[in-house]
Short mmCIF file of C-alpha atoms in Angstrom, two decimals:
data_model
loop_
_atom_site.label_atom_id
_atom_site.label_comp_id
_atom_site.label_asym_id
_atom_site.label_seq_id
_atom_site.Cartn_x
_atom_site.Cartn_y
_atom_site.Cartn_z
CA UNK A 1 0.00 0.00 0.00
CA UNK A 2 0.96 3.65 -0.34
CA UNK A 3 3.15 5.41 2.21
CA UNK A 4 1.74 8.31 4.23
CA UNK A 5 3.82 10.64 2.06
CA UNK A 6 2.23 9.27 -1.12
CA UNK A 7 -1.23 9.44 0.45
CA UNK A 8 -0.74 13.11 1.27
CA UNK A 9 0.68 13.74 -2.19
CA UNK A 10 -2.42 12.18 -3.80
CA UNK A 11 -4.73 14.28 -1.61
CA UNK A 12 -2.80 17.43 -2.50
CA UNK A 13 -3.14 16.48 -6.19
CA UNK A 14 -6.93 16.23 -5.77
CA UNK A 15 -7.08 19.62 -4.06
CA UNK A 16 -5.06 21.17 -6.89
CA UNK A 17 -7.31 19.66 -9.56
CA UNK A 18 -10.37 20.94 -7.69
CA UNK A 19 -8.87 24.45 -7.65
CA UNK A 20 -8.27 24.26 -11.41
CA UNK A 21 -11.73 22.92 -12.21
CA UNK A 22 -13.42 25.56 -10.10
CA UNK A 23 -11.72 28.35 -12.06
CA UNK A 24 -11.62 26.83 -15.54
CA UNK A 25 -14.55 24.42 -16.06
CA UNK A 26 -17.93 26.05 -16.92
CA UNK A 27 -19.90 23.28 -15.14
CA UNK A 28 -17.77 23.17 -12.01
CA UNK A 29 -17.80 26.97 -11.73
CA UNK A 30 -21.60 27.02 -11.61
CA UNK A 31 -22.06 24.48 -8.80
CA UNK A 32 -23.24 25.45 -5.34
CA UNK A 33 -23.71 23.51 -2.13
CA UNK A 34 -27.39 23.22 -3.01
CA UNK A 35 -26.87 21.95 -6.56
CA UNK A 36 -24.39 19.32 -5.38
CA UNK A 37 -26.69 17.92 -2.67
CA UNK A 38 -28.73 15.50 -4.81
CA UNK A 39 -25.59 14.36 -6.61
CA UNK A 40 -23.93 13.59 -3.28
CA UNK A 41 -26.91 11.51 -2.22
CA UNK A 42 -26.75 9.61 -5.51
CA UNK A 43 -23.02 8.95 -5.11
CA UNK A 44 -23.57 7.69 -1.58
CA UNK A 45 -26.18 5.21 -2.77
CA UNK A 46 -23.84 4.04 -5.53
CA UNK A 47 -21.17 3.44 -2.89
CA UNK A 48 -23.73 1.49 -0.88
CA UNK A 49 -24.52 -0.69 -3.91
CA UNK A 50 -20.84 -1.45 -4.45
CA UNK A 51 -20.44 -2.42 -0.80
CA UNK A 52 -23.44 -4.77 -0.93
CA UNK A 53 -22.06 -6.33 -4.11
CA UNK A 54 -18.69 -6.76 -2.36
CA UNK A 55 -17.09 -5.21 -5.46
CA UNK A 56 -13.98 -3.66 -3.91
CA UNK A 57 -12.77 -2.18 -7.19
CA UNK A 58 -16.09 -0.38 -7.52
CA UNK A 59 -15.97 0.61 -3.83
CA UNK A 60 -12.63 2.30 -4.50
CA UNK A 61 -14.09 4.26 -7.43
CA UNK A 62 -17.22 5.28 -5.55
CA UNK A 63 -15.18 6.38 -2.53
CA UNK A 64 -13.31 8.66 -4.90
CA UNK A 65 -16.59 10.19 -6.06
CA UNK A 66 -17.70 10.78 -2.48
CA UNK A 67 -14.30 12.25 -1.58
CA UNK A 68 -14.53 14.57 -4.57
CA UNK A 69 -17.80 15.92 -3.21
CA UNK A 70 -16.26 16.56 0.19
CA UNK A 71 -13.42 18.46 -1.44
CA UNK A 72 -15.92 20.30 -3.68
CA UNK A 73 -18.04 21.49 -0.73
CA UNK A 74 -14.89 22.55 1.09
CA UNK A 75 -13.70 24.53 -1.91
CA UNK A 76 -17.02 26.37 -2.12
CA UNK A 77 -16.84 27.04 1.63
CA UNK A 78 -13.39 28.54 1.24
CA UNK A 79 -14.62 30.93 -1.45
CA UNK A 80 -17.08 32.46 1.02
CA UNK A 81 -14.51 32.38 3.85
CA UNK A 82 -16.75 30.07 5.90
CA UNK A 83 -14.49 26.99 6.01
CA UNK A 84 -11.96 25.07 3.96
CA UNK A 85 -10.74 21.46 3.81
CA UNK A 86 -8.37 21.99 6.75
CA UNK A 87 -11.27 23.19 8.89
CA UNK A 88 -13.29 20.13 7.87
CA UNK A 89 -10.45 17.77 8.74
CA UNK A 90 -9.63 19.48 12.03
CA UNK A 91 -13.30 19.54 13.05
CA UNK A 92 -13.66 15.77 12.65
CA UNK A 93 -10.29 15.18 14.33
CA UNK A 94 -11.37 17.14 17.40
CA UNK A 95 -14.70 15.33 17.49
CA UNK A 96 -13.01 11.93 17.31
CA UNK A 97 -10.60 12.83 20.10
CA UNK A 98 -13.37 14.20 22.32
CA UNK A 99 -15.67 11.23 21.64
CA UNK A 100 -12.94 8.66 22.43
CA UNK A 101 -11.86 9.48 25.99
CA UNK A 102 -11.01 5.78 26.41
CA UNK A 103 -8.23 6.33 23.85
CA UNK A 104 -7.26 9.95 24.43
CA UNK A 105 -8.23 10.25 28.09
CA UNK A 106 -8.51 8.19 31.25
CA UNK A 107 -11.99 6.67 30.74
CA UNK A 108 -12.16 2.88 30.97
CA UNK A 109 -14.43 0.76 28.76
CA UNK A 110 -15.06 -2.96 28.70
CA UNK A 111 -16.67 -3.43 25.31
CA UNK A 112 -18.29 -1.89 22.24
CA UNK A 113 -21.53 -1.17 24.10
CA UNK A 114 -19.66 0.96 26.65
CA UNK A 115 -18.19 2.96 23.77
CA UNK A 116 -21.64 3.56 22.26
CA UNK A 117 -23.11 4.68 25.57
CA UNK A 118 -20.21 7.06 26.18
CA UNK A 119 -20.60 8.45 22.67
CA UNK A 120 -24.27 9.35 23.17
CA UNK A 121 -23.72 10.75 26.66
CA UNK A 122 -20.87 12.92 25.41
CA UNK A 123 -23.09 14.31 22.65
CA UNK A 124 -25.65 15.37 25.26
CA UNK A 125 -22.92 17.09 27.26
CA UNK A 126 -21.90 18.95 24.09
CA UNK A 127 -25.29 20.66 24.08
CA UNK A 128 -27.53 18.23 22.21
CA UNK A 129 -31.08 18.48 23.55
CA UNK A 130 -31.91 14.93 22.49
CA UNK A 131 -29.99 11.82 21.51
CA UNK A 132 -32.24 11.74 18.44
CA UNK A 133 -30.90 15.06 17.10
CA UNK A 134 -28.21 13.15 15.24
CA UNK A 135 -30.75 11.23 13.14
CA UNK A 136 -31.17 13.02 9.78
CA UNK A 137 -34.79 13.85 8.96
CA UNK A 138 -34.34 12.88 5.31
CA UNK A 139 -33.11 9.32 5.97
CA UNK A 140 -35.21 6.58 4.38
CA UNK A 141 -37.72 5.32 6.95
CA UNK A 142 -36.16 1.86 7.36
CA UNK A 143 -32.68 3.27 7.95
CA UNK A 144 -34.10 5.96 10.24
CA UNK A 145 -35.91 3.37 12.38
CA UNK A 146 -32.66 1.47 12.85
CA UNK A 147 -30.72 4.61 13.77
CA UNK A 148 -33.40 5.77 16.22
CA UNK A 149 -33.27 2.42 17.99
CA UNK A 150 -29.47 2.44 18.10
CA UNK A 151 -29.47 5.96 19.51
CA UNK A 152 -31.91 5.31 22.36
CA UNK A 153 -30.24 1.99 23.15
CA UNK A 154 -27.01 3.91 23.58
CA UNK A 155 -28.46 5.64 26.65
CA UNK A 156 -30.00 2.50 28.10
CA UNK A 157 -33.53 2.60 26.66
CA UNK A 158 -33.58 -0.93 25.34
CA UNK A 159 -34.82 -4.46 25.82
CA UNK A 160 -32.68 -6.86 27.81
CA UNK A 161 -33.13 -10.05 25.77
CA UNK A 162 -33.91 -10.77 22.12
CA UNK A 163 -36.86 -13.01 23.03
CA UNK A 164 -38.57 -9.97 24.57
CA UNK A 165 -38.26 -8.16 21.25
CA UNK A 166 -39.69 -11.14 19.36
CA UNK A 167 -42.65 -11.21 21.75
CA UNK A 168 -43.20 -7.54 20.88
CA UNK A 169 -43.12 -8.43 17.18
CA UNK A 170 -45.78 -11.08 17.74
CA UNK A 171 -47.88 -8.61 19.74
CA UNK A 172 -47.68 -6.04 16.94
CA UNK A 173 -48.59 -8.66 14.33
CA UNK A 174 -51.74 -9.54 16.26
CA UNK A 175 -52.69 -5.88 16.54
CA UNK A 176 -52.08 -5.38 12.83
CA UNK A 177 -54.17 -8.43 11.95
CA UNK A 178 -57.03 -7.14 14.15
CA UNK A 179 -57.05 -3.82 12.28
CA UNK A 180 -56.93 -5.60 8.91
CA UNK A 181 -60.06 -7.51 9.93
CA UNK A 182 -61.76 -4.23 10.83
CA UNK A 183 -60.75 -2.64 7.51
CA UNK A 184 -59.78 0.75 8.95
CA UNK A 185 -57.07 1.89 6.52
CA UNK A 186 -55.55 4.53 8.80
CA UNK A 187 -55.33 2.13 11.74
CA UNK A 188 -53.96 -0.61 9.45
CA UNK A 189 -51.15 1.67 8.27
CA UNK A 190 -50.33 2.69 11.84
CA UNK A 191 -50.16 -0.90 13.05
CA UNK A 192 -48.18 -1.98 9.99
CA UNK A 193 -45.62 0.70 10.86
CA UNK A 194 -45.42 -0.73 14.37
CA UNK A 195 -44.77 -4.20 12.91
CA UNK A 196 -41.94 -2.89 10.75
CA UNK A 197 -40.45 -0.89 13.62
CA UNK A 198 -40.47 -3.92 15.91
CA UNK A 199 -38.96 -6.12 13.19
CA UNK A 200 -36.17 -3.60 12.70
CA UNK A 201 -35.57 -3.73 16.45
CA UNK A 202 -35.42 -7.52 16.41
CA UNK A 203 -32.94 -7.43 13.52
CA UNK A 204 -30.74 -5.13 15.60
CA UNK A 205 -30.69 -7.67 18.43
CA UNK A 206 -29.58 -10.33 15.93
CA UNK A 207 -26.87 -8.00 14.54
CA UNK A 208 -28.65 -7.90 11.18
CA UNK A 209 -28.69 -4.62 9.28
CA UNK A 210 -32.32 -4.40 8.06
CA UNK A 211 -31.51 -2.12 5.12
CA UNK A 212 -28.82 -4.49 3.85
CA UNK A 213 -31.06 -7.51 4.42
CA UNK A 214 -33.96 -6.01 2.47
CA UNK A 215 -31.70 -4.86 -0.35
CA UNK A 216 -30.24 -8.37 -0.65
CA UNK A 217 -33.78 -9.67 -1.05
CA UNK A 218 -34.55 -6.96 -3.62
CA UNK A 219 -31.53 -8.03 -5.64
CA UNK A 220 -32.40 -11.72 -5.29
CA UNK A 221 -35.99 -11.16 -6.38
CA UNK A 222 -34.93 -8.98 -9.33
CA UNK A 223 -32.44 -11.58 -10.53
CA UNK A 224 -35.02 -14.35 -10.39
CA UNK A 225 -37.69 -12.27 -12.09
CA UNK A 226 -35.30 -11.29 -14.88
CA UNK A 227 -34.56 -15.00 -15.36
CA UNK A 228 -38.30 -15.58 -15.65
CA UNK A 229 -38.54 -12.80 -18.23
CA UNK A 230 -35.69 -14.29 -20.26
CA UNK A 231 -37.32 -17.73 -20.28
CA UNK A 232 -40.66 -16.27 -21.33
CA UNK A 233 -38.92 -14.45 -24.17
CA UNK A 234 -37.13 -17.65 -25.19
CA UNK A 235 -40.43 -19.47 -25.65
CA UNK A 236 -41.96 -16.39 -27.27
CA UNK A 237 -44.74 -16.12 -24.71
CA UNK A 238 -45.44 -12.80 -22.93
CA UNK A 239 -45.62 -13.01 -19.16
CA UNK A 240 -49.17 -11.65 -19.21
CA UNK A 241 -50.22 -14.70 -21.25
CA UNK A 242 -48.62 -17.22 -18.89
CA UNK A 243 -50.37 -18.84 -15.98
CA UNK A 244 -48.93 -18.60 -12.49
CA UNK A 245 -48.21 -22.34 -12.65
CA UNK A 246 -46.16 -21.85 -15.83
CA UNK A 247 -44.26 -18.93 -14.33
CA UNK A 248 -43.63 -20.86 -11.14
CA UNK A 249 -41.71 -23.52 -13.09
CA UNK A 250 -39.16 -20.95 -14.24
CA UNK A 251 -39.18 -19.27 -10.81
CA UNK A 252 -38.15 -22.52 -9.16
CA UNK A 253 -35.41 -22.92 -11.77
CA UNK A 254 -34.17 -19.41 -10.93
CA UNK A 255 -34.03 -20.27 -7.23
CA UNK A 256 -31.62 -23.07 -8.05
CA UNK A 257 -29.14 -20.82 -9.86
#
């Protein structure tokens, strides 16, 4: 791997290129923090896809795209004299030092859970009014549910055993089923949300990331359905003209691939 000197040289090269693009490229000159926002979100999702695919070459490329955005925002910040890349780096360095007193101070921890609890308590001491302030409002609901549960667990608001969480799941399923039988759409949606929230909580106790798990299933389903489509095309029979029994034959074949 590269030496620290080469790593710093590469980062300096990126900063120089960003300076040049900002002054010479018509597209780069026009960008603002606001116009970059949706592109940053897109790049982050692309990085997430590469990670789920375990494609390390693609992970490297997508990390570069995300890093470019960080440098881009910092360059724009420097033009308004609000902050530059050094400020960004120093800010995160100070946060890491302050949030790791078991490394840079005299605090003792026994395990990962102690670290998480210290992290949340330190954030409150820094002026946060709620442990939930660190959960972005725009997160997808499934990811947000997981982060909310992790945050409150960090300050001790949590179940003690996984079987207690599963019992809660079963309770929520019964309540959801009762509302389905009544046919009240608003109540059904509310109870369905409770089912999902409790399932996310159970996944956390099993050390399963619910977002990753669901995306794996999305990919698996898509692959199997595309196989079904290819088989239907091979026999020159549109899916809409096939019976479920006929489609199921190809579906079972896809499951064996």
